[in-house]
CSV table of C-alpha atoms in Angstrom, one decimal:
chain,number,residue,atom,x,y,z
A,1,UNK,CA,74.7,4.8,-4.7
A,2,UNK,CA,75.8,2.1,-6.8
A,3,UNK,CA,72.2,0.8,-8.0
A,4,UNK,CA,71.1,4.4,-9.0
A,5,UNK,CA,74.2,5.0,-10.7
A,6,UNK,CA,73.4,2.0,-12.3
A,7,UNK,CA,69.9,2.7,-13.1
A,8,UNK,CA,71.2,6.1,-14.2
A,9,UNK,CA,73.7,4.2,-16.7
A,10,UNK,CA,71.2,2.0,-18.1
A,11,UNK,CA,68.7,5.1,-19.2
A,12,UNK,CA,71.6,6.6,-21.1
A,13,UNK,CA,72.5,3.7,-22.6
A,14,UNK,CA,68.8,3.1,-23.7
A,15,UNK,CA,68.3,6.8,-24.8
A,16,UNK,CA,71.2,6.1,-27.4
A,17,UNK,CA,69.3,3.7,-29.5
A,18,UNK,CA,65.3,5.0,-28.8
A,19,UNK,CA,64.2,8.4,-30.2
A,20,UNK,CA,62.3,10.7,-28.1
A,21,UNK,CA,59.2,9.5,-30.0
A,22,UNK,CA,59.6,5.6,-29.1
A,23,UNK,CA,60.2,6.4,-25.5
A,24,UNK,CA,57.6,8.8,-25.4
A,25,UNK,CA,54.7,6.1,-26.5
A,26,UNK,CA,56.6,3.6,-24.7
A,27,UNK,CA,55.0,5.9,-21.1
A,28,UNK,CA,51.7,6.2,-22.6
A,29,UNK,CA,48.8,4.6,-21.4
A,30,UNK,CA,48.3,1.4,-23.5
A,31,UNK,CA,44.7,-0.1,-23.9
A,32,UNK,CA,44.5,-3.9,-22.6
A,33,UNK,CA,41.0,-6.4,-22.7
A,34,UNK,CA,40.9,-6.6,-19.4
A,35,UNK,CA,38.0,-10.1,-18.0
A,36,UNK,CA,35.2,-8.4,-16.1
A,37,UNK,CA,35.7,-10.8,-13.2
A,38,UNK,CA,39.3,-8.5,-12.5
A,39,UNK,CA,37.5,-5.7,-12.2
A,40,UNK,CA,35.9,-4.0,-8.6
A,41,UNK,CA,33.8,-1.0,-9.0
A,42,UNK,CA,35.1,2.2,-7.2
A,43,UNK,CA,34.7,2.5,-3.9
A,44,UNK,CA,31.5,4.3,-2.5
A,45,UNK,CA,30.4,5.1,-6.4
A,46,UNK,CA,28.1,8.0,-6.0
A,47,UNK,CA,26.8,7.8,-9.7
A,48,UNK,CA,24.0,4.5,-10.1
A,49,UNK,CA,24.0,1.8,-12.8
A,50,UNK,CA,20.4,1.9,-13.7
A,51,UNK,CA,18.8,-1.3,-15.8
A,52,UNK,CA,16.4,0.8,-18.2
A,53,UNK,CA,15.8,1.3,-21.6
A,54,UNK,CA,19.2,3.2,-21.6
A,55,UNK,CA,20.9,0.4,-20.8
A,56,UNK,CA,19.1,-1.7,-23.0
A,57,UNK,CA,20.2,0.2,-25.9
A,58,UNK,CA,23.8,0.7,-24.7
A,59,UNK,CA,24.1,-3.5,-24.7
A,60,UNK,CA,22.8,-4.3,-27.8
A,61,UNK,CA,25.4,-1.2,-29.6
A,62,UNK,CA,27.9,-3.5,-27.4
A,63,UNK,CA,26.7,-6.6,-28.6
A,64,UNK,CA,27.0,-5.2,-32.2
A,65,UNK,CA,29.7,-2.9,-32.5
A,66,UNK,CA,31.8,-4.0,-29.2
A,67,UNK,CA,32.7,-0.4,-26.4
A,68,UNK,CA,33.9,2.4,-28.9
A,69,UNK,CA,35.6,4.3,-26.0
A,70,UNK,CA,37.6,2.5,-23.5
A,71,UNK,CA,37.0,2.5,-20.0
A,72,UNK,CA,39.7,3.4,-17.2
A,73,UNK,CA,41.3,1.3,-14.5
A,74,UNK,CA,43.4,1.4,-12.1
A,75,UNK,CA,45.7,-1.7,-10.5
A,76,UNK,CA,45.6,-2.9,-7.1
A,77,UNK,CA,48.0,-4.2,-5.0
A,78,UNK,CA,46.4,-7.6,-5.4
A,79,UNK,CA,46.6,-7.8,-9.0
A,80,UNK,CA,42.7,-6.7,-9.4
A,81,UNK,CA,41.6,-3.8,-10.9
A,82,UNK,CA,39.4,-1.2,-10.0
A,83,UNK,CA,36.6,0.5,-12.0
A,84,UNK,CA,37.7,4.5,-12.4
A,85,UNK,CA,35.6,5.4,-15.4
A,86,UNK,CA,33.1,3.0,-16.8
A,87,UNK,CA,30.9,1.4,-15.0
A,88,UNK,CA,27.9,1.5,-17.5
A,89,UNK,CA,30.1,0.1,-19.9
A,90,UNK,CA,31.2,-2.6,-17.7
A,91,UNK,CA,27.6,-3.5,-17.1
A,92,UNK,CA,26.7,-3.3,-20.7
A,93,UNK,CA,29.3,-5.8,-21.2
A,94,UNK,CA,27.9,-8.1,-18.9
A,95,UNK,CA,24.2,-7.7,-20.4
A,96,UNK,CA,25.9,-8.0,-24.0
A,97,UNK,CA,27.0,-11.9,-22.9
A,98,UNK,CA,31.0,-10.5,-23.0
A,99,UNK,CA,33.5,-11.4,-21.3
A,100,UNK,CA,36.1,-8.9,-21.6
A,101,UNK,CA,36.1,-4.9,-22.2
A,102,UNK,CA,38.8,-2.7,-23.3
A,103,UNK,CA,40.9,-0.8,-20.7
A,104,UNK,CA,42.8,2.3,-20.1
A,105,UNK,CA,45.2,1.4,-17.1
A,106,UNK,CA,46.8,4.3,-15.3
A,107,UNK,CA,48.5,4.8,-12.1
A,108,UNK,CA,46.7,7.0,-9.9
A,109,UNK,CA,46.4,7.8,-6.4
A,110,UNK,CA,43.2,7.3,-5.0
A,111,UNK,CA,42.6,11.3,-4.9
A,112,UNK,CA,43.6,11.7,-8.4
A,113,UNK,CA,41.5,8.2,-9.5
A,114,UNK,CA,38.2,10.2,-7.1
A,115,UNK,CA,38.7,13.2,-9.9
A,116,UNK,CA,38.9,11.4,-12.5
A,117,UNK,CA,35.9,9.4,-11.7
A,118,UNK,CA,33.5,12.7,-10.8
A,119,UNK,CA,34.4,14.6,-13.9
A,120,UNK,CA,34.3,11.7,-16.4
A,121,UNK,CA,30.4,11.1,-14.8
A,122,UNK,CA,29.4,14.7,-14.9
A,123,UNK,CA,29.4,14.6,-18.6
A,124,UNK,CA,26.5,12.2,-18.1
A,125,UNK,CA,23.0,13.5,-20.2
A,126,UNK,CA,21.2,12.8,-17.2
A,127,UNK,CA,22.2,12.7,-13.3
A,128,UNK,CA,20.5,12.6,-10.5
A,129,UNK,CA,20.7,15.2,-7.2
A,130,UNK,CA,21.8,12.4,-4.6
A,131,UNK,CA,24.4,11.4,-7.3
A,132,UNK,CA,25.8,15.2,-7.9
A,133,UNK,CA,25.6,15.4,-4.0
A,134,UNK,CA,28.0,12.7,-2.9
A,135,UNK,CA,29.9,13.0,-6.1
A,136,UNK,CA,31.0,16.4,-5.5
A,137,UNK,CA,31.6,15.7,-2.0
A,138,UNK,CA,34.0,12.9,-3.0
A,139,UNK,CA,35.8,15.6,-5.1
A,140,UNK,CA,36.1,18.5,-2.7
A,141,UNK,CA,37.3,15.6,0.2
A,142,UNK,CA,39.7,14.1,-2.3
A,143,UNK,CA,40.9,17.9,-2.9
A,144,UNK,CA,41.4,18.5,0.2
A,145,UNK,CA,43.2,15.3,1.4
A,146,UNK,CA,45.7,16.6,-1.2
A,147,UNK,CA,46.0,19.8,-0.1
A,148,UNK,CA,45.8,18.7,3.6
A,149,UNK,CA,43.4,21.2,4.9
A,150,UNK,CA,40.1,20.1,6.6
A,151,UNK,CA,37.2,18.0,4.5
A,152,UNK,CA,33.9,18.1,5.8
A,153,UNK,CA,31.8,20.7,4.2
A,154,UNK,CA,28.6,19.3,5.9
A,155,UNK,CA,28.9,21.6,8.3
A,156,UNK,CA,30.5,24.5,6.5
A,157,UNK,CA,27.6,27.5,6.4
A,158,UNK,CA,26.1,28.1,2.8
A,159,UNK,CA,27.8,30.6,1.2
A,160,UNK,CA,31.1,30.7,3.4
A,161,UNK,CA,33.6,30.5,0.5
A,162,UNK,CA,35.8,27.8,-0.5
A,163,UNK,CA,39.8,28.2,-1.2
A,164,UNK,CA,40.6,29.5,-4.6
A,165,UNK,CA,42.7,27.0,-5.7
A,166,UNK,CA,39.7,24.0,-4.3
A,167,UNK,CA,36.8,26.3,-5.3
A,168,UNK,CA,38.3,26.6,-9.0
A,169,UNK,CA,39.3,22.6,-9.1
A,170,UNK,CA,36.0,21.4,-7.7
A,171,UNK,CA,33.7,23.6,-10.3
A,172,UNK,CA,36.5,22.2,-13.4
A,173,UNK,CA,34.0,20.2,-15.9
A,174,UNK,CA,30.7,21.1,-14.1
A,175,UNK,CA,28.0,23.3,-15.2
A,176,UNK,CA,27.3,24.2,-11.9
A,177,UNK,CA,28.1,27.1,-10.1
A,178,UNK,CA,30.5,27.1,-6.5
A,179,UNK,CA,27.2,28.1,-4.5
A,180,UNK,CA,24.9,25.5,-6.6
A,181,UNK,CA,27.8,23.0,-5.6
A,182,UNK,CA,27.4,24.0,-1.9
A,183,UNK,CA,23.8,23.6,-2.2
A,184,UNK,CA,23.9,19.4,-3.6
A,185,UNK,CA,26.9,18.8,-0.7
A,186,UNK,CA,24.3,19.6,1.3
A,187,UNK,CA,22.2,17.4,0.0
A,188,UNK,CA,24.7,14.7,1.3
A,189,UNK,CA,22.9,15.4,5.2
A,190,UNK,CA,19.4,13.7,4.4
A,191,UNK,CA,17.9,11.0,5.2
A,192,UNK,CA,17.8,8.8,2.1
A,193,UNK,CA,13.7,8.8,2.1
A,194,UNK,CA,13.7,12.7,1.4
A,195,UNK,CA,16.7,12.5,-1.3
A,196,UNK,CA,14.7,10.2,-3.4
A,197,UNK,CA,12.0,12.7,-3.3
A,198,UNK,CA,14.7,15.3,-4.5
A,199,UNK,CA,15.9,12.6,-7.3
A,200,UNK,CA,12.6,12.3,-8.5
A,201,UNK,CA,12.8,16.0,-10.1
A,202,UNK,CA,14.5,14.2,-12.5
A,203,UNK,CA,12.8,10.9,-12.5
A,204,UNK,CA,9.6,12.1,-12.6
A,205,UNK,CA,8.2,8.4,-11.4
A,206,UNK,CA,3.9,8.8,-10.9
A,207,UNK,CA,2.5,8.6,-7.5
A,208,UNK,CA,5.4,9.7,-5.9
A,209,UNK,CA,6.3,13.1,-4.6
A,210,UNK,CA,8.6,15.5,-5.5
A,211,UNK,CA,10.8,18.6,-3.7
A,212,UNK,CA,12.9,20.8,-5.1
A,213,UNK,CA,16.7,21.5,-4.4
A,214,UNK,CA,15.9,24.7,-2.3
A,215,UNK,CA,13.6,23.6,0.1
A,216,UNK,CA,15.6,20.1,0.4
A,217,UNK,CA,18.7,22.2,1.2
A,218,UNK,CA,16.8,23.9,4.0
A,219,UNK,CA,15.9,20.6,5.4
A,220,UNK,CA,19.0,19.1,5.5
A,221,UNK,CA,19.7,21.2,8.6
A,222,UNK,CA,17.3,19.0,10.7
A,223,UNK,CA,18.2,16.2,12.4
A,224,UNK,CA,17.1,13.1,11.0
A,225,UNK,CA,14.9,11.8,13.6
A,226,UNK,CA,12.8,15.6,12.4
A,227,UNK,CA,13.5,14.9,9.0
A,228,UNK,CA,11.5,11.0,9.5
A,229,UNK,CA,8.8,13.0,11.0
A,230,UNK,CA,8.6,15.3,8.3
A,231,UNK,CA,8.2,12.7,5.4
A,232,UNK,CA,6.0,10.5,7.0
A,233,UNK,CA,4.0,13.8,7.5
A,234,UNK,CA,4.4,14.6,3.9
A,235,UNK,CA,3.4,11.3,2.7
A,236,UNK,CA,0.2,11.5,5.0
A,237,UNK,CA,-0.9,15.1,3.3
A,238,UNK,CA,0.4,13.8,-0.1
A,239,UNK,CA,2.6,17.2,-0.5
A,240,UNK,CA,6.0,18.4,0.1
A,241,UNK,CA,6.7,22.1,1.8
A,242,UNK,CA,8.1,25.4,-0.4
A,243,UNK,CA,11.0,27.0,-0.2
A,244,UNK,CA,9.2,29.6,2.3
A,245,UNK,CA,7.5,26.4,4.0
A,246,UNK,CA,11.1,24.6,4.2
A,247,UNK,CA,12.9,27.4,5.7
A,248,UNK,CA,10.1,28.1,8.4
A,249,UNK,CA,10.0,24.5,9.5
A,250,UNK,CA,14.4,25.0,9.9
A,251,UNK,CA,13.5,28.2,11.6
A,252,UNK,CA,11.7,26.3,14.3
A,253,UNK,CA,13.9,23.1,14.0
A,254,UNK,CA,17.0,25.7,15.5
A,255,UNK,CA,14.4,27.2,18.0
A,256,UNK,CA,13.8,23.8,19.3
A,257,UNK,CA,10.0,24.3,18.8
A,258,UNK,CA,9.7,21.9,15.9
A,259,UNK,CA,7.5,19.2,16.5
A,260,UNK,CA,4.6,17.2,14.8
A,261,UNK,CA,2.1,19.5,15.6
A,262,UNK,CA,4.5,22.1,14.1
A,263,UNK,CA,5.3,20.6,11.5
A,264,UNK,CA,1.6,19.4,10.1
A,265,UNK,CA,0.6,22.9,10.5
A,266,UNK,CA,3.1,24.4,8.2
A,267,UNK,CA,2.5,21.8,5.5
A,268,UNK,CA,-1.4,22.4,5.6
A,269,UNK,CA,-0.8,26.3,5.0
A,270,UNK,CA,-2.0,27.1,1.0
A,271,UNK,CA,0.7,27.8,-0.9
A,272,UNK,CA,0.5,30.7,-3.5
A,273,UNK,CA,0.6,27.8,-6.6
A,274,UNK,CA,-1.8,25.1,-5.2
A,275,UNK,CA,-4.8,28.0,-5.3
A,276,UNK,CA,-7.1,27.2,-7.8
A,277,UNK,CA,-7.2,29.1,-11.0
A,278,UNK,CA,-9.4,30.4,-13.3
A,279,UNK,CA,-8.8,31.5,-17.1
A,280,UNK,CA,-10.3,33.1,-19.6
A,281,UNK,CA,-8.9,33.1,-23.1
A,282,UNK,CA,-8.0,36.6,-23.9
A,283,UNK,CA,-9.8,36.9,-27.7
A,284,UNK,CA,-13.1,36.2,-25.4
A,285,UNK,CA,-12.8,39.6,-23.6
A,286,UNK,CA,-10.6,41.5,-25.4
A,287,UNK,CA,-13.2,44.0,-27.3
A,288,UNK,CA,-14.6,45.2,-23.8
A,289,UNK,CA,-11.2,46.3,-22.7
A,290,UNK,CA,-8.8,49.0,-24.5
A,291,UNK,CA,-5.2,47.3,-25.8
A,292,UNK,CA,-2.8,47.4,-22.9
A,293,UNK,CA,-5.6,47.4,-19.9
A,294,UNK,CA,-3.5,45.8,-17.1
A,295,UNK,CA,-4.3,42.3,-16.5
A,296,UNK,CA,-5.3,43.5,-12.5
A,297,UNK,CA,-7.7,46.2,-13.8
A,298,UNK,CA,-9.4,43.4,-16.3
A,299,UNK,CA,-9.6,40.8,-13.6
A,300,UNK,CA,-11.1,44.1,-10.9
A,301,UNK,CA,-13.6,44.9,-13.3
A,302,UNK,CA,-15.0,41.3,-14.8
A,303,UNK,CA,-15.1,40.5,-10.5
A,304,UNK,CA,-17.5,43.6,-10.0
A,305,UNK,CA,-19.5,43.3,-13.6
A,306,UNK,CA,-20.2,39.7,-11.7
A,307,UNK,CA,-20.9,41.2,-8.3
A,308,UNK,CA,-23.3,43.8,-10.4
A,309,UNK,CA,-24.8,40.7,-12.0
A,310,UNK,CA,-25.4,38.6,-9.1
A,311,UNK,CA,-27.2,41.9,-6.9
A,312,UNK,CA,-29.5,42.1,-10.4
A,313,UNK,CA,-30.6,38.6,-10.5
A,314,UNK,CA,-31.2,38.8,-6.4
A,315,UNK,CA,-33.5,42.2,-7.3
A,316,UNK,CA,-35.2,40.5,-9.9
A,317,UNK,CA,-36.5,37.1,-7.4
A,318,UNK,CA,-37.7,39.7,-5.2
């Protein structure tokens, strides 16, 4: 009783000579050049530090004009800091020959530092699947922690709704829709072999395959011995399934009828897109056929002027 009576005395005592103003900016967060060596990066940080021409560009605006924006720590109990927002920066640093960056420390919990952390990324230009994936799954577990309901969604069914309050906090700063969310969590239950196949929809490296976020949803039901079988299969046949494809092959995967055999079959099935096409510029046929002539009836009737054309030439041999 004594010491908080104490503590109480001393705040009204230092109230009577601060103003509001003074004590307000007094609990603000103050920058401080914090030495890179003091500085961890965050635990399990979904979002990658790439070395490309990016990061080239980002050192030598360090190198010139120092880091415009502050990054954000947060203090351990061990008198390190850990990385919250800023981990480009902090390697742009290093690349840039400093030895020091500008910091933003605040005291958070490590559910509010996870938040934090996810949003301040998501306002990246460009972001890759797998990084979405475990990034938003960060969020929604860190969510839940501190609402102390259950959080794996791994397992959750797609489109089995979220709480309110977690659904409306895990969308907050993100482009993406609850459902689109639910679909890069799942994302979180494949084998890292078929994720970088999902990342490279963005990367767009050559020679290397791609598959899009719907059928790599439906995949990440299999287990991942399946899942091995499938993307060695898919590099043998140089192609990666459809939606349709995908959910067939998850269709037999919960029928326990998916095996190689199974599996090779679907892949080697034409899809709709990979037949070959032919076209014709329009202003090449257009006087034989009146304006508006369906694009079905024009393709019908050139197919039978040929058939007509080949019977002729057969006639004529004779």
């Amino acid at each position: 009783m004594e010491k908080n009576s104490a503590a109480s005395l001393l705040t009204s005592i230092d109230s009577l000579f601060t103003t509001q103003q003074e004590r307000d900016l007094a609990a603000q967060p103050r920058v401080e050049e914090i030495s890179l060596g003091l500085i961890d990066d965050f635990p399990d940080h979904p979002f990658k530090v790439r070395m490309d021409e990016s990061m080239t560009e980002m050192a030598d605006s360090v190198k010139q004009y120092g880091v415009l924006v502050p990054a954000i720590v947060r203090q351990k109990e061990d008198g390190r800091y850990e990385m919250v927002a800023g981990h480009r920066r902090k390697a742009a640093c290093e690349l840039a020959g400093k030895t020091k960056i500008p910091c933003v420390v605040r005291d958070l919990t490590l559910e509010e530092a996870v938040v934090v952390m996810v949003d301040s990324n998501l306002q990246r230009e460009q972001i890759l699947p797998s990084e979405k994936a475990f990034a938003y799954k960060m969020k929604l577990d860190a969510i839940r922690r501190q609402q102390g309901t259950r959080t794996d969604l791994t397992s959750v069914p797609l489109g089995q709704k979220l709480g309110k309050s977690s659904r409306e906090m895990l969308a907050e700063n993100s482009l993406d829709s609850n459902t689109q969310i639910q679909r890069y969590i799942r994302l979180t239950a494949l084998v890292p072999e078929i994720l970088d196949l999902v990342d490279n929809t963005v990367l767009k490296e050559k020679d290397k395959l791609q598959i899009a976020l719907r059928p790599a949803v439906e995949l990440s039901y299999l287990a991942q011995q399946e899942q091995q079988v499938l993307y060695e299969t898919m590099i043998t046949e140089d192609c990666t399934p459809s939606h349709a494809q995908a959910m067939k092959i998850r269709k037999y995967a919960e029928e326990g009828r998916l095996n190689p055999d199974v599996i090779l079959s679907i892949l080697q099935e034409e899809k709709p897109n990979q037949k070959e096409q032919f076209k014709i510029p329009k202003e090449r046929i257009s006087k034989y056929f009146a304006p508006g002539t369906p694009a079905q009836k024009i393709e019908d009737t050139i197919v039978k002027a040929l058939e007509f054309y080949r019977k002729r030439q057969r006639d004529l041999q004779r």
